[in-house]
N, CA, C and O atoms as a Tinker XYZ file with bonds, in Angstrom:
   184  protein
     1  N   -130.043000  -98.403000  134.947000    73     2
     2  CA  -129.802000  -98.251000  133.516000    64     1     3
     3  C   -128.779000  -97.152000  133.251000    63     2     4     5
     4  O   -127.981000  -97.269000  132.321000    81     3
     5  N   -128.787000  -96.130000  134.020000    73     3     6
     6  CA  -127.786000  -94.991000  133.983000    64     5     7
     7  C   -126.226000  -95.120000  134.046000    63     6     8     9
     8  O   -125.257000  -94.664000  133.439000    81     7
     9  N   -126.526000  -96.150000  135.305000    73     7    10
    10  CA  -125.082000  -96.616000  135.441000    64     9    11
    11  C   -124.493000  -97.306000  134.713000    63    10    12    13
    12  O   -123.297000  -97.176000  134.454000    81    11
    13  N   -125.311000  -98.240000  134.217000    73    11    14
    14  CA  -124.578000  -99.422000  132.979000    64    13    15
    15  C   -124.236000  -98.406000  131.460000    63    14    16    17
    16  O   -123.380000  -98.636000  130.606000    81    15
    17  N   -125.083000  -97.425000  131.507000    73    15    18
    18  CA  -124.818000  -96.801000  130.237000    64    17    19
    19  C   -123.470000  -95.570000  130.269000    63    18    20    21
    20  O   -122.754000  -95.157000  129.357000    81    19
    21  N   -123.518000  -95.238000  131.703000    73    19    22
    22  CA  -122.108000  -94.434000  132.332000    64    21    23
    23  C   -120.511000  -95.568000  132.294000    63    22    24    25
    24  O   -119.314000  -95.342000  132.118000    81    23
    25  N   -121.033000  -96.349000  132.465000    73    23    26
    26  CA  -119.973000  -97.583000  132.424000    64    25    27
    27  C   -119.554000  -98.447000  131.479000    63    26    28    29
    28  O   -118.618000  -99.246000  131.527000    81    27
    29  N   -120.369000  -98.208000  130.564000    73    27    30
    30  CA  -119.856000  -98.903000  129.095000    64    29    31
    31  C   -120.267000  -97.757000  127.860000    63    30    32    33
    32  O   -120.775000  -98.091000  126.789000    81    31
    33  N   -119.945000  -96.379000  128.235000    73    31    34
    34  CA  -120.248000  -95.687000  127.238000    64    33    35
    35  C   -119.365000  -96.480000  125.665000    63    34    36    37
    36  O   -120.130000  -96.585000  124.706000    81    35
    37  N   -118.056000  -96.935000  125.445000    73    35    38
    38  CA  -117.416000  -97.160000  124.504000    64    37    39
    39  C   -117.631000  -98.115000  124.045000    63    38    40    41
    40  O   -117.073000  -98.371000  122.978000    81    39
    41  N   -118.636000  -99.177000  124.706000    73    39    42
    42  CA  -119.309000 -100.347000  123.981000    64    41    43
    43  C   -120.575000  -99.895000  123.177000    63    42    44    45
    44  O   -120.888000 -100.344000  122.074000    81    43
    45  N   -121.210000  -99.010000  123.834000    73    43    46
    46  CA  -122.637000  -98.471000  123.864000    64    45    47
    47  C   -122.091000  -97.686000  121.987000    63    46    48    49
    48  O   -122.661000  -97.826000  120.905000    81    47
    49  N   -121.234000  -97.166000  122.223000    73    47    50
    50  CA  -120.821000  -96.331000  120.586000    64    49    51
    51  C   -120.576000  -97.053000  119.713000    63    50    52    53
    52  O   -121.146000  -97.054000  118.623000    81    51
    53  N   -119.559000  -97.887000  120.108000    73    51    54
    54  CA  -119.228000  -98.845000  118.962000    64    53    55
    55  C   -120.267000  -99.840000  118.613000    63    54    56    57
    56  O   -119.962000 -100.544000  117.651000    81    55
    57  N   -121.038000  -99.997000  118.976000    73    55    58
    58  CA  -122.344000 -101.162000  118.715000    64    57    59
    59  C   -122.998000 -100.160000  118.078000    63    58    60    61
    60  O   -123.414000 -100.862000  117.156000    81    59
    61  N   -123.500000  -98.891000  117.783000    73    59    62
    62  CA  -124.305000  -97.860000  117.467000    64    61    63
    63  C   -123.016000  -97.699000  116.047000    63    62    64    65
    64  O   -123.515000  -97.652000  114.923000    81    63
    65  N   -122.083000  -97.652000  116.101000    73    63    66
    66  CA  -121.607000  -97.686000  114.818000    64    65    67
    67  C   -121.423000  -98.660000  113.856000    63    66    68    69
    68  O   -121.323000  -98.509000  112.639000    81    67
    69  N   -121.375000 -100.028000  114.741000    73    67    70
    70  CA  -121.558000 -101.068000  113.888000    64    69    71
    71  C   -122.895000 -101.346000  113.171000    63    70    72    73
    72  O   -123.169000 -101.972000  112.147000    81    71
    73  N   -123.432000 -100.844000  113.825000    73    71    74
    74  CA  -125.298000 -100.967000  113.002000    64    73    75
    75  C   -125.600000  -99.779000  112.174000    63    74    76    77
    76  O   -126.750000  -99.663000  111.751000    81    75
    77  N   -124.424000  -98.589000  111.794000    73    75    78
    78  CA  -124.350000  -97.928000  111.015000    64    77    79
    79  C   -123.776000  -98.157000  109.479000    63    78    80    81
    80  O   -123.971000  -97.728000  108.342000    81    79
    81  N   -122.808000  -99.261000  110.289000    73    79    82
    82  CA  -121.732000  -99.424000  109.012000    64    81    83
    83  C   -122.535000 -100.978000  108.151000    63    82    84    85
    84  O   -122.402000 -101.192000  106.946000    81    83
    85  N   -123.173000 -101.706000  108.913000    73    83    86
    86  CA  -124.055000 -102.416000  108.606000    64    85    87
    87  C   -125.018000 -101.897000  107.821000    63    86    88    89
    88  O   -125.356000 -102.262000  106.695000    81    87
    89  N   -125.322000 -101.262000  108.306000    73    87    90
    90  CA  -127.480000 -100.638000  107.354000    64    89    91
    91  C   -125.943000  -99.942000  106.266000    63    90    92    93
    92  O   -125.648000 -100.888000  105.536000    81    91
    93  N   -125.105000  -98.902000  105.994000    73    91    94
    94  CA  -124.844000  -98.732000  104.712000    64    93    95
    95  C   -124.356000  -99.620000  103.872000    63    94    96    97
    96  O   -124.446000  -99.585000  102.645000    81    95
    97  N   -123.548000 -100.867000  104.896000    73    95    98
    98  CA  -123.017000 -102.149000  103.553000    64    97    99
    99  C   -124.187000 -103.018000  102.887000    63    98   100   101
   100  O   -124.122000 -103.626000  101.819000    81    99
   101  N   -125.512000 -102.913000  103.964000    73    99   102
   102  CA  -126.919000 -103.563000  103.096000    64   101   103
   103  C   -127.189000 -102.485000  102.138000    63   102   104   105
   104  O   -127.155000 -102.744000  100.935000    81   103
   105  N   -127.448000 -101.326000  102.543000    73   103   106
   106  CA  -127.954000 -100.311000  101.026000    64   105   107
   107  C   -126.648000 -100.832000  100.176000    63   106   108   109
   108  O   -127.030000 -101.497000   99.213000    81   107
   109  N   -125.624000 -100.755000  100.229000    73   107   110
   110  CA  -125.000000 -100.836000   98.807000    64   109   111
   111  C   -124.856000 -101.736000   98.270000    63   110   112   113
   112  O   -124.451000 -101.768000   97.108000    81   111
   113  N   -125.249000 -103.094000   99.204000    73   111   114
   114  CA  -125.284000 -104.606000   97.927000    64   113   115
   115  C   -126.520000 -104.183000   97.737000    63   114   116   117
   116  O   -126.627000 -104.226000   96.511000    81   115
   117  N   -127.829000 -103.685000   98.294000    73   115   118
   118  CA  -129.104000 -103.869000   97.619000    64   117   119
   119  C   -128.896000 -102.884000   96.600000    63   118   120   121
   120  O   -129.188000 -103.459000   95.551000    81   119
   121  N   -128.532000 -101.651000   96.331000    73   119   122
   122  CA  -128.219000 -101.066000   95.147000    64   121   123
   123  C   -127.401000 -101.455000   93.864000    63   122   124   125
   124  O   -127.596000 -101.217000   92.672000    81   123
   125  N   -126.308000 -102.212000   94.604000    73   123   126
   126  CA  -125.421000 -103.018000   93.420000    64   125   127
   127  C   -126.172000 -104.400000   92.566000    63   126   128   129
   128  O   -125.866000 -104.854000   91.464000    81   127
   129  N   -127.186000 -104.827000   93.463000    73   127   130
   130  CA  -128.013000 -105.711000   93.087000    64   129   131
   131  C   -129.081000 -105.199000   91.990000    63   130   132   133
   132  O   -129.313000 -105.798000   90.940000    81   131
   133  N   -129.610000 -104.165000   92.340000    73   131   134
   134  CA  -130.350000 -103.344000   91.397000    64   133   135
   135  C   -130.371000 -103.076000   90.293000    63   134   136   137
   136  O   -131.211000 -103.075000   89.393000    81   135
   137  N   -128.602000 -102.655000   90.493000    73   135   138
   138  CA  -127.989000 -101.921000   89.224000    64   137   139
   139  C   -127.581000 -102.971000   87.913000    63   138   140   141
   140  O   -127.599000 -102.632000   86.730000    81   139
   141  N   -127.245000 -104.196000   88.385000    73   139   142
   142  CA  -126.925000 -105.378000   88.089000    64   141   143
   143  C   -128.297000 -105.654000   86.803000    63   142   144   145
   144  O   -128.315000 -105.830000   85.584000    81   143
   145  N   -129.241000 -105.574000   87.808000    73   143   146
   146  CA  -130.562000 -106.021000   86.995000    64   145   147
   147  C   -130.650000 -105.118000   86.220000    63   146   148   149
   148  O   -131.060000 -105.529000   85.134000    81   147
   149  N   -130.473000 -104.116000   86.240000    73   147   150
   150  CA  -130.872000 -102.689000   84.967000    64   149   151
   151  C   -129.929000 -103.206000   83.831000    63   150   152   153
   152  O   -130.328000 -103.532000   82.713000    81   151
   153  N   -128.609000 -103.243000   84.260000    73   151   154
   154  CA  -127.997000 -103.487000   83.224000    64   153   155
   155  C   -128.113000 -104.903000   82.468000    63   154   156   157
   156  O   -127.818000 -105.327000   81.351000    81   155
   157  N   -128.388000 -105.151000   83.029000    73   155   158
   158  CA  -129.227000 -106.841000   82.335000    64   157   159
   159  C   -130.445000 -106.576000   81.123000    63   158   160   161
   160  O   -130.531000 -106.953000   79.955000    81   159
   161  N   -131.340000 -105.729000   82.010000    73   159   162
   162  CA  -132.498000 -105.631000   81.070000    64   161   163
   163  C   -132.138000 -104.627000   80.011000    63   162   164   165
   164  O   -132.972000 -104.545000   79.109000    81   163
   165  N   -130.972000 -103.760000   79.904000    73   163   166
   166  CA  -130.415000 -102.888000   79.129000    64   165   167
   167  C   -130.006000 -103.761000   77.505000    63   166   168   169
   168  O   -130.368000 -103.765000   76.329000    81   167
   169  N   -129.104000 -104.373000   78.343000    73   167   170
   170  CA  -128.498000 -105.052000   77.375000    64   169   171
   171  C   -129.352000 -106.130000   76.675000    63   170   172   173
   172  O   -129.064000 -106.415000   75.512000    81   171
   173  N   -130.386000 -106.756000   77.294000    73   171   174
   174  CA  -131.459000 -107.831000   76.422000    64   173   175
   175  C   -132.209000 -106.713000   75.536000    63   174   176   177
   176  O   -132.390000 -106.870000   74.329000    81   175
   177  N   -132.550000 -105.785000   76.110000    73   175   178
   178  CA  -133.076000 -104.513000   75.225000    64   177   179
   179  C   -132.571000 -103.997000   73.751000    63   178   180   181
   180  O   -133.250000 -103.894000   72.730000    81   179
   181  N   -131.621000 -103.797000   73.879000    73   179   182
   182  CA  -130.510000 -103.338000   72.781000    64   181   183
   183  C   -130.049000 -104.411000   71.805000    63   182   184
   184  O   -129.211000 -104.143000   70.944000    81   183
């Protein structure tokens, strides 16, 4: 396991950043989704 992880350290990062940049592009459609609905119920409100 040492060796495979000595030998592909630059795959090993970039896969660890892609599942970074992933989990923040899901928080921000699930927030934009959110926000969407607030302003929905805002405006039926008013």
């Amino acid at each position: 396991m040492l060796e495979f992880m000595s030998q592909n350290q630059m795959y090993i990062v970039l896969a660890i950043v892609l599942l970074v940049w992933m989990g923040i592009v899901a928080y921000l459609l699930r927030l934009d989704r959110k926000v969407k609905d607030l302003e929905r119920t805002m405006k039926k409100e008013s």
